[in-house]
XYZ file of C-alpha atoms in Angstrom:
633
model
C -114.449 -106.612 18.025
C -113.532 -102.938 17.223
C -116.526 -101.876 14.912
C -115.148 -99.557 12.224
C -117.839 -97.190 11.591
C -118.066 -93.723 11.348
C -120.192 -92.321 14.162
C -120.778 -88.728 16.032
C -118.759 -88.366 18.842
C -118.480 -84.946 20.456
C -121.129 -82.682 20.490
C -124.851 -83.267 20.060
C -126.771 -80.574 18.063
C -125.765 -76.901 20.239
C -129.206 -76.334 21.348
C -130.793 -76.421 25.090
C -132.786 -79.599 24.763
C -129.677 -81.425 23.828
C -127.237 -80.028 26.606
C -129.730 -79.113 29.658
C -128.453 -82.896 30.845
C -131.452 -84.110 32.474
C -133.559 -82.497 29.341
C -130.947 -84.034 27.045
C -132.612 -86.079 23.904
C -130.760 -89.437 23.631
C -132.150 -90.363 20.667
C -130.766 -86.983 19.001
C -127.427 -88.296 20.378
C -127.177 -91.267 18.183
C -126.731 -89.057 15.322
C -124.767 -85.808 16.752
C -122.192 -86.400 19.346
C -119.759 -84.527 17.451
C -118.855 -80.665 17.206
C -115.744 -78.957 15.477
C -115.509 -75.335 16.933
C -113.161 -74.497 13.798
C -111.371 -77.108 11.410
C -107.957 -77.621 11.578
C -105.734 -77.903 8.778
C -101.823 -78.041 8.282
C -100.158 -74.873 8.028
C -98.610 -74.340 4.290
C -95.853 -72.026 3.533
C -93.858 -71.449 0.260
C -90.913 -74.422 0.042
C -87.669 -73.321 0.548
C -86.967 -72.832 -2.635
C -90.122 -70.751 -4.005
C -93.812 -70.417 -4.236
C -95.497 -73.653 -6.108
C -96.539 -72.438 -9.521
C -99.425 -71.346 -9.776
C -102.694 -72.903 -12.125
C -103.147 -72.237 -15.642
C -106.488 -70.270 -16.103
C -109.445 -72.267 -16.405
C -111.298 -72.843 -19.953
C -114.562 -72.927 -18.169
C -115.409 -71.673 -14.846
C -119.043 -70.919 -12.415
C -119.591 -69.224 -9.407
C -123.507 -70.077 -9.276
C -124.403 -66.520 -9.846
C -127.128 -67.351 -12.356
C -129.739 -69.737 -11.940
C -130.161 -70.062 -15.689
C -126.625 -71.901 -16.165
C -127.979 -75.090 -14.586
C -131.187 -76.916 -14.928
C -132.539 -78.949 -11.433
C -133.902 -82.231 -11.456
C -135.316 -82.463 -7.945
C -137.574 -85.707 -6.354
C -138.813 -83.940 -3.179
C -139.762 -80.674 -2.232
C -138.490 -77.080 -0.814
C -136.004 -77.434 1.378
C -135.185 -80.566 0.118
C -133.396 -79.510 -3.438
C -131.180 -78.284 -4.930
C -130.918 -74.583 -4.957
C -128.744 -71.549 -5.137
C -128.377 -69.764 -1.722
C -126.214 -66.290 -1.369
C -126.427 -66.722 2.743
C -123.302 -68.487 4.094
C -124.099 -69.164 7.315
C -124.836 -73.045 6.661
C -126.776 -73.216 10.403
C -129.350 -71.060 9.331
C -129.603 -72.781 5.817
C -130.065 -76.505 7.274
C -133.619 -77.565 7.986
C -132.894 -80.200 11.032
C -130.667 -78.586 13.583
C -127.172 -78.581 12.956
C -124.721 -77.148 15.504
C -123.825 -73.325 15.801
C -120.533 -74.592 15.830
C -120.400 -74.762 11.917
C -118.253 -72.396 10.165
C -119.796 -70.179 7.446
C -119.258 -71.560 4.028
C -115.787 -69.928 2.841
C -115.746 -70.615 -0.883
C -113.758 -67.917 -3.234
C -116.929 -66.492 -4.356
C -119.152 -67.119 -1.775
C -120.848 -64.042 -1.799
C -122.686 -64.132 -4.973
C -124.015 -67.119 -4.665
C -123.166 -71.357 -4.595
C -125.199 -74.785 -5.229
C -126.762 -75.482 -2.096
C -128.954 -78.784 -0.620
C -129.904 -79.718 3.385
C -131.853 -82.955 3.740
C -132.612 -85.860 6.323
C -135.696 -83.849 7.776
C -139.745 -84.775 7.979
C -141.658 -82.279 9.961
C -142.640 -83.586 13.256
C -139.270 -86.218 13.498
C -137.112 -85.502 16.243
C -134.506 -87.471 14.070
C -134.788 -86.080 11.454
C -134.521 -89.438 9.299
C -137.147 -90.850 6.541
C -137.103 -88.772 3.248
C -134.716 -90.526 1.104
C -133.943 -87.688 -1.916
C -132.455 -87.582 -4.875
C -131.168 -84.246 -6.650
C -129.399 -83.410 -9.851
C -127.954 -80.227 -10.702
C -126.815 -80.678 -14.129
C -125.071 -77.419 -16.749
C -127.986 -76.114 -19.451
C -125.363 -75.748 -21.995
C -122.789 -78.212 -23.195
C -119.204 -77.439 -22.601
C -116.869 -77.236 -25.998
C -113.631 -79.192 -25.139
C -112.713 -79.790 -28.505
C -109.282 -77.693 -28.425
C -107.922 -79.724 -24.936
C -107.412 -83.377 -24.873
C -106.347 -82.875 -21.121
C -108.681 -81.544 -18.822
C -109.278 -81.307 -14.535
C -112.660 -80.595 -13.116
C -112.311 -78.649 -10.221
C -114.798 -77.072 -7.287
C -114.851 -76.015 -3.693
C -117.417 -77.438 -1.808
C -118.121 -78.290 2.178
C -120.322 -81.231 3.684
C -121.443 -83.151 6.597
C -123.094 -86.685 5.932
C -122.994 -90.471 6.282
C -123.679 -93.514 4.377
C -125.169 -91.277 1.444
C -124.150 -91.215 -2.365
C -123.119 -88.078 -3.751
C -120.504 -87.051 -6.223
C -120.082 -85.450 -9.946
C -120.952 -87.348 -13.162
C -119.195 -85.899 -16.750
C -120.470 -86.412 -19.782
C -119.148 -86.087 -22.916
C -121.740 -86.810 -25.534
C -124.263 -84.097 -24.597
C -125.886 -86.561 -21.683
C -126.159 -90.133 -23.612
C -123.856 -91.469 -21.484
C -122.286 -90.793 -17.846
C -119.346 -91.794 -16.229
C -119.271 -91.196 -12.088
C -117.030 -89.919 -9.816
C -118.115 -90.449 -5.885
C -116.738 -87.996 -3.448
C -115.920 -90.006 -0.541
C -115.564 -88.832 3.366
C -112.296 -86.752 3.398
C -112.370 -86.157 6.981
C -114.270 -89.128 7.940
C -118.145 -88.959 9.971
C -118.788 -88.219 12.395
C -116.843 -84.303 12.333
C -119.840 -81.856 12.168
C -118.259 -80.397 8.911
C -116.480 -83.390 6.946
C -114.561 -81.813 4.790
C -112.396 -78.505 5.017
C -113.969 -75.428 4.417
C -113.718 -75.111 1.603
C -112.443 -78.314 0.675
C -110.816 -78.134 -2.949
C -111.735 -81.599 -5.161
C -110.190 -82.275 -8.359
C -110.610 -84.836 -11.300
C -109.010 -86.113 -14.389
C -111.802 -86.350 -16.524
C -109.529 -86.591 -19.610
C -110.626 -89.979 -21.178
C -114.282 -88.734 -20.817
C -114.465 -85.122 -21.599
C -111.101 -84.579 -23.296
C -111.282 -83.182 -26.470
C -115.430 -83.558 -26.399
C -117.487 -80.714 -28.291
C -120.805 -81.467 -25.767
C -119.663 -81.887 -22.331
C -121.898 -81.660 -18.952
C -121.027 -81.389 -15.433
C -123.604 -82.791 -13.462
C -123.788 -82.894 -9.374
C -125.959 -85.600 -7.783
C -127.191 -86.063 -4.277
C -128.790 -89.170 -3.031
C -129.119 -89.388 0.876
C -130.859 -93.100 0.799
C -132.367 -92.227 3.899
C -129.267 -92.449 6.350
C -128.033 -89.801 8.351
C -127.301 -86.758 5.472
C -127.091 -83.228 6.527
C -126.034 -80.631 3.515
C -123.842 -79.775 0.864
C -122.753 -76.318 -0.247
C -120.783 -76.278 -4.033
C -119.290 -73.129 -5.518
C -116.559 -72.284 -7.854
C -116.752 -74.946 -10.735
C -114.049 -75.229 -13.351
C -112.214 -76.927 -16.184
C -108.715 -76.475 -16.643
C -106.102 -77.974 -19.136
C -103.836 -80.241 -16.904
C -100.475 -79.052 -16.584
C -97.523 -80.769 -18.148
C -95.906 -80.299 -14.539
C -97.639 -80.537 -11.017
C -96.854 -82.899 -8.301
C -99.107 -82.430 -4.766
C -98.064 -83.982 -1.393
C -100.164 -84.643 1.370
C -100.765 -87.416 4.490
C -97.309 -86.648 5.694
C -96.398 -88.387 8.999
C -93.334 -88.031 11.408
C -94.082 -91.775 13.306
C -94.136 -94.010 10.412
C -97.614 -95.089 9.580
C -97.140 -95.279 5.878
C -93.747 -97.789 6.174
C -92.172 -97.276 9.253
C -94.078 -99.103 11.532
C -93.010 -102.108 9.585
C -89.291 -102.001 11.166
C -89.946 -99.743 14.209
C -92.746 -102.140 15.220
C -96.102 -100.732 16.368
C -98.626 -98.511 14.508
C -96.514 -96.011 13.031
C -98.431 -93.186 15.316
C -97.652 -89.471 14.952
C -96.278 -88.208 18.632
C -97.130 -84.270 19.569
C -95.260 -85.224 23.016
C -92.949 -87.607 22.971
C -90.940 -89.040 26.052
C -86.632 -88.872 25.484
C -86.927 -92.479 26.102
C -89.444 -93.475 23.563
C -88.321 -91.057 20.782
C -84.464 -92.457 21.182
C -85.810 -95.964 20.939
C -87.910 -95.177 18.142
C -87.045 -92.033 16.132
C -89.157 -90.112 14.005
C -89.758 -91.108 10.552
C -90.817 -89.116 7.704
C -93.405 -89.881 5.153
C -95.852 -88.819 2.798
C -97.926 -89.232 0.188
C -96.723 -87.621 -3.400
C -98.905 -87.863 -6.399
C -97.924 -86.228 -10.136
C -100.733 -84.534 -11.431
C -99.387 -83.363 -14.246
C -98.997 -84.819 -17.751
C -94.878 -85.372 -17.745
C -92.890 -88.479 -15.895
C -91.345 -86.784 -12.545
C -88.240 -88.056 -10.980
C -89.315 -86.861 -6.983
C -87.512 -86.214 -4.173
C -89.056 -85.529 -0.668
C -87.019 -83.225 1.484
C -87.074 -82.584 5.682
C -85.483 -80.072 7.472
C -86.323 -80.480 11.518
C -85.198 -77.040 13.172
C -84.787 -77.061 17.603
C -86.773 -74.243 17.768
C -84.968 -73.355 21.361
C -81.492 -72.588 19.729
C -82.838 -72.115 16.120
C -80.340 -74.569 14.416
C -80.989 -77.456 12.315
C -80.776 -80.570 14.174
C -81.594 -82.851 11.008
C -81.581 -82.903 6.817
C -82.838 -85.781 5.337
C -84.279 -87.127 2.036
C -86.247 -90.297 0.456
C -84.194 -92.016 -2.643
C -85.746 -90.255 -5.807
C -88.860 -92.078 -7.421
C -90.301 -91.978 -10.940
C -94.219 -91.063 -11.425
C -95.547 -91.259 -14.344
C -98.431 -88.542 -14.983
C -101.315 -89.601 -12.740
C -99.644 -91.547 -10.346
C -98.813 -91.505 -6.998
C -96.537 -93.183 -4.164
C -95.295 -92.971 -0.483
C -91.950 -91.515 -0.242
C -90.366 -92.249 2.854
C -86.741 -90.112 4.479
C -83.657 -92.565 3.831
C -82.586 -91.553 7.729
C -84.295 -90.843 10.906
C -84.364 -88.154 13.446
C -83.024 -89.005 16.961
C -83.340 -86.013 19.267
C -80.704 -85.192 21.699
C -82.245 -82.487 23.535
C -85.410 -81.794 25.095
C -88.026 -78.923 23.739
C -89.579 -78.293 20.946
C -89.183 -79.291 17.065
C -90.348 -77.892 13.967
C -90.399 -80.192 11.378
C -90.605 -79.145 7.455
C -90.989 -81.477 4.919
C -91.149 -80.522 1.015
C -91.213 -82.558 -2.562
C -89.037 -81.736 -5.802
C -89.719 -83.163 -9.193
C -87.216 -82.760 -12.491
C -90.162 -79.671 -13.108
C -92.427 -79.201 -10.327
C -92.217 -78.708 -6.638
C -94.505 -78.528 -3.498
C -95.439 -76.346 -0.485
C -93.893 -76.780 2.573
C -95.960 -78.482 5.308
C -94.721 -77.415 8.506
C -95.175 -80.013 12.020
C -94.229 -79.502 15.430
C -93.478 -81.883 18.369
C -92.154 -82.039 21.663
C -89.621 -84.212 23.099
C -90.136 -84.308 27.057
C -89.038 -85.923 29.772
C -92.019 -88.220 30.870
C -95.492 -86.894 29.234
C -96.609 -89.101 26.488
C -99.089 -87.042 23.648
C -100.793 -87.606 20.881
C -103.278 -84.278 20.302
C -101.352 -81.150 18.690
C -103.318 -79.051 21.965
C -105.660 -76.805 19.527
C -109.178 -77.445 20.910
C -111.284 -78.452 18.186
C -114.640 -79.919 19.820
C -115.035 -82.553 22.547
C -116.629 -85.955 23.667
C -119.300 -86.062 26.123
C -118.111 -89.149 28.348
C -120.528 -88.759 32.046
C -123.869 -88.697 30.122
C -127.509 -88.915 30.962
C -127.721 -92.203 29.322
C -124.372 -93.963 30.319
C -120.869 -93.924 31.528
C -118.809 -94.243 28.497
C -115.404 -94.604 28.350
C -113.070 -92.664 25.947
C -109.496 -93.874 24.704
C -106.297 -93.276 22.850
C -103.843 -96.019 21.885
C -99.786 -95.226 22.573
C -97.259 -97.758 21.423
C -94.360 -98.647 24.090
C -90.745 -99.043 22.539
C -89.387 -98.720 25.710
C -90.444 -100.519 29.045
C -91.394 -98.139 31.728
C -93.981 -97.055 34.327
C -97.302 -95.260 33.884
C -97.724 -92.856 36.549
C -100.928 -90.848 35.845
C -103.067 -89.761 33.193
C -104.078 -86.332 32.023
C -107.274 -85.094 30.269
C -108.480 -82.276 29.168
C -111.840 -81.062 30.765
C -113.743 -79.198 28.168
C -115.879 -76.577 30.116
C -117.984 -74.473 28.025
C -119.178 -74.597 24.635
C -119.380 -71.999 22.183
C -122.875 -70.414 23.583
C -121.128 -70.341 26.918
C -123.502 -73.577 27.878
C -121.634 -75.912 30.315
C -120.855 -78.743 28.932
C -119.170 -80.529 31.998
C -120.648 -80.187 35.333
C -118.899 -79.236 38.654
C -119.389 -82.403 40.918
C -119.014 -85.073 37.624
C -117.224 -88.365 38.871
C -114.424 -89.145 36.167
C -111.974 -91.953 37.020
C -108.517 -93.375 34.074
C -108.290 -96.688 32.847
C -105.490 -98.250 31.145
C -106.143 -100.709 28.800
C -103.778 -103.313 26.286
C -104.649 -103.044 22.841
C -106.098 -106.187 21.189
C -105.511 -106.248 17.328
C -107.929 -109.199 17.067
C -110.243 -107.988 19.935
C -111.639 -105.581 22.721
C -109.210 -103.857 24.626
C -108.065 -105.728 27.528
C -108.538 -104.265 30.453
C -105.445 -103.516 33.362
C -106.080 -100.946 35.962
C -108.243 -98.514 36.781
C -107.475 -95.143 38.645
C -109.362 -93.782 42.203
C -112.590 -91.372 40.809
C -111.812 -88.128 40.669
C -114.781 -85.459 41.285
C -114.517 -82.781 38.704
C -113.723 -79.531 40.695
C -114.916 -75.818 39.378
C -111.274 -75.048 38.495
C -110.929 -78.207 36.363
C -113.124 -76.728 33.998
C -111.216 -75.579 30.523
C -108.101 -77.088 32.385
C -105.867 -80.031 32.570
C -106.802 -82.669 35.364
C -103.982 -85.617 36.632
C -105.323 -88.382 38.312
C -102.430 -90.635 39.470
C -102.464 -94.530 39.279
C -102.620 -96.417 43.089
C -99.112 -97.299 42.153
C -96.879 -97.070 39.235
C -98.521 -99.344 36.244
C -95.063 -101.297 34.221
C -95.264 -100.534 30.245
C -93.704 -103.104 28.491
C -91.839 -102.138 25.586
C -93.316 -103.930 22.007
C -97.047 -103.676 23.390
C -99.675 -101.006 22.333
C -101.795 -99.184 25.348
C -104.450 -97.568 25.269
C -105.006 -94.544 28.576
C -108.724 -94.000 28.805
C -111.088 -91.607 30.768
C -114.177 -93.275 31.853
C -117.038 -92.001 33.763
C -121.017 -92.694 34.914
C -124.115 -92.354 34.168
C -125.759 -89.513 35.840
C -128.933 -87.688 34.737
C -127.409 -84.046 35.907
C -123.785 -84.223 36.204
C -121.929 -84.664 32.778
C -118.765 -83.690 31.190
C -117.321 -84.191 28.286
C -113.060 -84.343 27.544
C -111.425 -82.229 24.775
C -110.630 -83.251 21.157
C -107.627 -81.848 19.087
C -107.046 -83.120 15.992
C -107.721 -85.884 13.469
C -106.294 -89.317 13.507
C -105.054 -92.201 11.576
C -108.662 -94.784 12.058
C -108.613 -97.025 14.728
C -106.505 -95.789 17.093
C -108.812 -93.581 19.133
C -111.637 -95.729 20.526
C -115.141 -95.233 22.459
C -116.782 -98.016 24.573
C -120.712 -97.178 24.617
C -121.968 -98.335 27.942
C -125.924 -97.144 27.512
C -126.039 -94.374 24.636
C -127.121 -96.406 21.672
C -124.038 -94.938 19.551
C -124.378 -97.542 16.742
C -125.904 -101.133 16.224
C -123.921 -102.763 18.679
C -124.644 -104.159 21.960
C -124.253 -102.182 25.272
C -120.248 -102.487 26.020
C -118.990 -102.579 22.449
C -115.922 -100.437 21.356
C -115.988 -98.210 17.642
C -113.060 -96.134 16.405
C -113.067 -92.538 16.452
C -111.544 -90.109 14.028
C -110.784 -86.928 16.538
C -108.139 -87.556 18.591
C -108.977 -87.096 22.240
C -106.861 -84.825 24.551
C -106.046 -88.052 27.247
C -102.136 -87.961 27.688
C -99.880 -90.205 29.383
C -97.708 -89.161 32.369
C -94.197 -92.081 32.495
C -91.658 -92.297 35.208
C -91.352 -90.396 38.477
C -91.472 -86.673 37.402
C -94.594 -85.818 38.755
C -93.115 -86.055 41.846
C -90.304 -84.735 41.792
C -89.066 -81.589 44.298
C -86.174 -79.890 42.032
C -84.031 -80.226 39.069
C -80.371 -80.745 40.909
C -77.881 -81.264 37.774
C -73.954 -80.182 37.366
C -73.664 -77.861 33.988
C -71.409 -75.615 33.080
C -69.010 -76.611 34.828
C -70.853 -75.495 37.813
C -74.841 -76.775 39.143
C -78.321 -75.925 38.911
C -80.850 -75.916 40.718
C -84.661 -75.877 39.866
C -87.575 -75.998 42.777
C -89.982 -76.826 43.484
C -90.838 -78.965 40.551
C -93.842 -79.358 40.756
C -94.856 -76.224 42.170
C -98.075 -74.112 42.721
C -96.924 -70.936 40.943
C -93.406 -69.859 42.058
C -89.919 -71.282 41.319
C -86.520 -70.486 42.371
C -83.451 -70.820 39.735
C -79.586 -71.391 41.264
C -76.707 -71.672 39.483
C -73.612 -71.693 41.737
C -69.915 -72.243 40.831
C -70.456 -71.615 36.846
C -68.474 -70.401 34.022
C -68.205 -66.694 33.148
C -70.438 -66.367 30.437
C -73.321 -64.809 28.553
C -76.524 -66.854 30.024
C -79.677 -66.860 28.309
C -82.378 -68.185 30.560
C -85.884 -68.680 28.052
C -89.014 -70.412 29.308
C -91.826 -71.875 26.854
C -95.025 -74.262 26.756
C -95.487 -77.571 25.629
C -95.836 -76.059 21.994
C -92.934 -74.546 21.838
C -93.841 -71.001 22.222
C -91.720 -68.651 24.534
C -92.923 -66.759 27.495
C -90.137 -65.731 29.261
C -86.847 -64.942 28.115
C -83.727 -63.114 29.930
C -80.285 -62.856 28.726
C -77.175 -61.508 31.134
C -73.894 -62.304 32.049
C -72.940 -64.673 35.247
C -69.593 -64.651 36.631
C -70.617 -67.530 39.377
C -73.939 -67.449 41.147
C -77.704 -66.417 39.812
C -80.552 -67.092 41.563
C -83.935 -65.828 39.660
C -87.400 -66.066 41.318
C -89.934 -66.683 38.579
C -93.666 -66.388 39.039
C -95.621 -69.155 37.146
C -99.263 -68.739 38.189
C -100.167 -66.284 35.287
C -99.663 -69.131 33.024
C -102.011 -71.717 34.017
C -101.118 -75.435 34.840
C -99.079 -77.986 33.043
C -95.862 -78.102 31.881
C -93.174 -75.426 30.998
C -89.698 -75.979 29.495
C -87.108 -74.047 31.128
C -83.712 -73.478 28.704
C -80.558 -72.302 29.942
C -77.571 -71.948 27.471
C -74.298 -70.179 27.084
C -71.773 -69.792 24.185
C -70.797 -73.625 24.630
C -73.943 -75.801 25.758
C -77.260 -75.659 26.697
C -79.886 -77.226 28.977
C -83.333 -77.984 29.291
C -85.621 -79.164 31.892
C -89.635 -79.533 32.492
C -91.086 -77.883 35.148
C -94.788 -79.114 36.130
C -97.601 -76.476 37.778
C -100.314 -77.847 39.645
């Protein structure tokens, strides 16, 4: 079975004794295989309409400038406490060794100080495990909520643990009683920083503090001996809740909320999505909407998906209006779905409006293609070791199929060289694909297997294709999953890039000799990074030229693929202004020329500057447009 458990899956701690291969520590690895070079969050921009209001000002408020606001109730020594630190570098702070990877600590007021505790360390244990602590950081003076019957705790804070208790317990009778609220994983172990940096918590503490005279805050930290690395806290506050404030967040364009349960499936979000799967199943809009305010909101999720080739809207779309009473939330799901007729890039906003409130905008961005098949939104965020010292694992994303059709290759993304400039994969590594059908009640099944494919210099911080021995039928209503695998091998490792977090259980890792978790050697877990392994359908990747009758005339595209160089035709067309753009699998533009054609163009265009993969190439005039996919290998 699939064992749902949070465990470390990239990187293991960024220092020499880890990543020297045949010096590597395996039992270090059990704990850290995961590193996040930077955290990745969802860009948000003012909603269409305006910027979100902004908070009332807090009634009580600390930055941890002043040891004397809070009193410490400790159980183990320096380091192991609660403290205040002023030094944000949290991989200097931790006493076992963390990655370099980790981001300074980016609360608002950082600078002069924030509540600080790094555990899960006894001198002399490689592990780091066997100190169980327990920590209390509790406010020396009561808080006087008398005036406000309706009150949010707020604070920044960033993390990394597992399977340890920590959280914030309120008070409102000067400490006689306490009622608890547990933070839980936002981000999910094993991500070498859980939570965003800073991530922003909030609670209703209302029926306990509301309207209190003697109210304490009090932040507790209980590692139970299991796996606990640190916690930084800064920027405490109390504010009176609002009478209007909605939030939305989890917002998915594949349907994993509702969809899935008429599109069939999981409901997956697609970066790169195939014409022939996104026709068959179109992309559904969803998200999670809570009111955080006091009054009932009648809400409204809006989406607005732009072709970001021509700039015009190729869909509007709305969810039927809900009621939420204060403190509740829902899903709101579009009423309509987005079918894309062209190929290219999409930018996808979706926004909420209440009778009083209103969101952010949260933008999104896929790309409909001709035959690759994505899943990771391409910004590098860490990596999975695969070829290790201690076994051959194999590494896996799932895909749903809506629409039969072959499975050509697979892609992956070799990750090179860490941060220190240490390599991480090794000129010479054997890496081989696997494709796999997804069991819901079991193991992945197993269904072919790829030729091994030694890892080349070049390959390094690059794409790789290894092609199937013969095209590999995807029937449409089953779930895949496209794997790279590789060996044990005490010198030559690699590891494959991550990008991206997503939904549990649909990015998998088979240990084969690493000791990841409990299970036995062979066993599957889940994985919350999503890891750059794409699949390649149909017959493009063989293809010589793009040979196609437009504008009333033809076009010609070759060689497709090609090593660098391609040649553009278009013979017999309509007298028009041509605009000829090129762009990457995001979207963004890297050549553009506009002129007028009475007839016949040809354009050479040089493609080696740009690296490998694949390139959209656009050509429109005042009445149509077309776009193909040009591959460089």
């Amino acid at each position: 079975m699939i064992k749902k458990i949070y465990l470390s899956i990239c990187i293991a701690i960024l220092t020499t004794s880890v990543f020297a291969q045949s010096r590597m520590a395996p039992e270090v690895l059990q704990k850290e295989v995961t590193s996040y070079v930077a955290n990745v969050t969802p860009t948000i921009t003012p909603s269409p309409l305006s910027t979100a209001p902004s908070a009332a000002p807090p009634i009580w408020e600390n930055d941890f400038s002043d040891t004397v606001d809070w009193i410490f109730t400790n159980t183990s020594i320096p380091p192991l406490d609660w403290r205040i630190e002023t030094n944000s570098n949290l991989q200097a702070l931790s006493v076992t060794n963390l990655p370099a990877s980790l981001t300074p600590f980016a609360s608002t007021t950082v600078s002069n100080g924030f509540l600080w505790i790094s555990s899960d360390f006894v001198p002399g244990n490689v592990d780091g495990d066997g100190t169980p602590i327990v920590c209390e950081a509790t406010t020396a003076t009561p808080i006087d909520l008398s005036l406000w019957p309706n009150v949010t705790l707020s604070f920044e804070h960033n993390y990394r643990w597992w399977n340890d208790t920590r959280g914030v317990r309120v008070s409102g009778d000067n400490g006689a009683t306490w009622t608890e609220f547990q933070i839980t994983d936002v981000n999910g172990y094993p991500n070498d920083q859980n939570s965003g940096n800073p991530e922003v918590t909030k609670y209703d503490i209302s029926a306990v503090a509301g309207g209190q005279s003697q109210v304490l805050i009090q932040f507790y930290y209980d590692d139970n001996d299991i796996w606990a690395w640190y916690w930084a806290v800064d920027d405490v506050k109390i504010s009176e809740t609002p009478d209007n404030l909605i939030t939305m967040q989890e917002e998915v364009i594949g349907g994993w909320w509702v969809g899935y349960q008429t599109a069939g499936g999981v409901g997956l979000d697609y970066s790169l999505n195939p014409m022939n799967q996104a026709t068959a199943n179109p992309y559904s809009f969803e998200s999670v909407v809570a009111n955080e305010g006091l009054a009932t909101q009648n809400v409204t999720m809006h989406v607005e998906v732009t072709e970001d080739a021509t700039q015009t809207s190729a869909y509007t779309g709305s969810s039927n209006p809900i009621t939420l009473a204060g403190g509740m939330q829902d899903t709101l799901v579009a009423s309509t779905t987005f079918t894309p007729l062209n190929y290219g890039a999409y930018t996808i906003e979706m926004w909420t409006i209440g009778d009083s409130a209103f969101t952010d905008t949260t933008f999104k961005t896929t790309v409909v293609t001709d035959s690759v098949y994505g899943r990771d939104n391409s910004q590098i965020d860490g990596y999975y070791r695969v070829g290790r010292s201690c076994g051959g694992m194999v590494l896996g994303v799932d895909f749903d199929i809506f629409v039969t059709d072959d499975l050509t290759s697979v892609s992956a993304y070799v990750y090179g060289f860490n941060t220190n400039g240490n390599n991480i994969s090794i000129p010479g590594a054997i890496m081989y694909g696997a494709l796999y059908e997804v069991d819901p009640q079991g193991d992945p099944i197993w269904l072919a297997q790829t030729d091994d494919y030694s890892i080349q210099q070049a390959d390094l911080d690059n794409w790789v294709t290894i092609p199937f021995n013969g095209a590999q039928i995807l029937s449409a209503g089953t779930s895949y999953m496209i794997s790279i695998g590789g060996y044990a091998h005490p010198l030559d490792t690699f590891a494959i890039a991550v990008a991206g977090d997503g939904h549990e259980a649909t990015s998998h890792v088979q240990d084969n000799g690493c000791g990841l978790g409990s299970g036995a050697f062979g066993d599957w877990y889940w994985i919350s990074s999503i890891p750059m392994i794409r699949m390649n359908l149909g017959t493009s990747w063989t293809t010589s030229s793009i040979d196609e009758t437009v504008f009333e005339g033809s076009l010609k595209v070759y060689p497709n693929p090609t090593n660098g160089a391609i040649t553009i035709n278009l013979n017999n067309i309509t007298a028009d202004n041509y605009t000829l753009t090129l762009s990457n699998v995001l979207g963004e533009e890297i050549y553009s020329v506009s002129t007028l054609i009475n007839g016949t163009y040809k354009e050479e265009i040089d493609l080696s500057s740009f690296g490998k993969g694949a390139y959209f190439i656009n050509i429109s005039n005042s009445n149509s447009s077309v776009t193909e996919r040009i591959v460089v290998e």
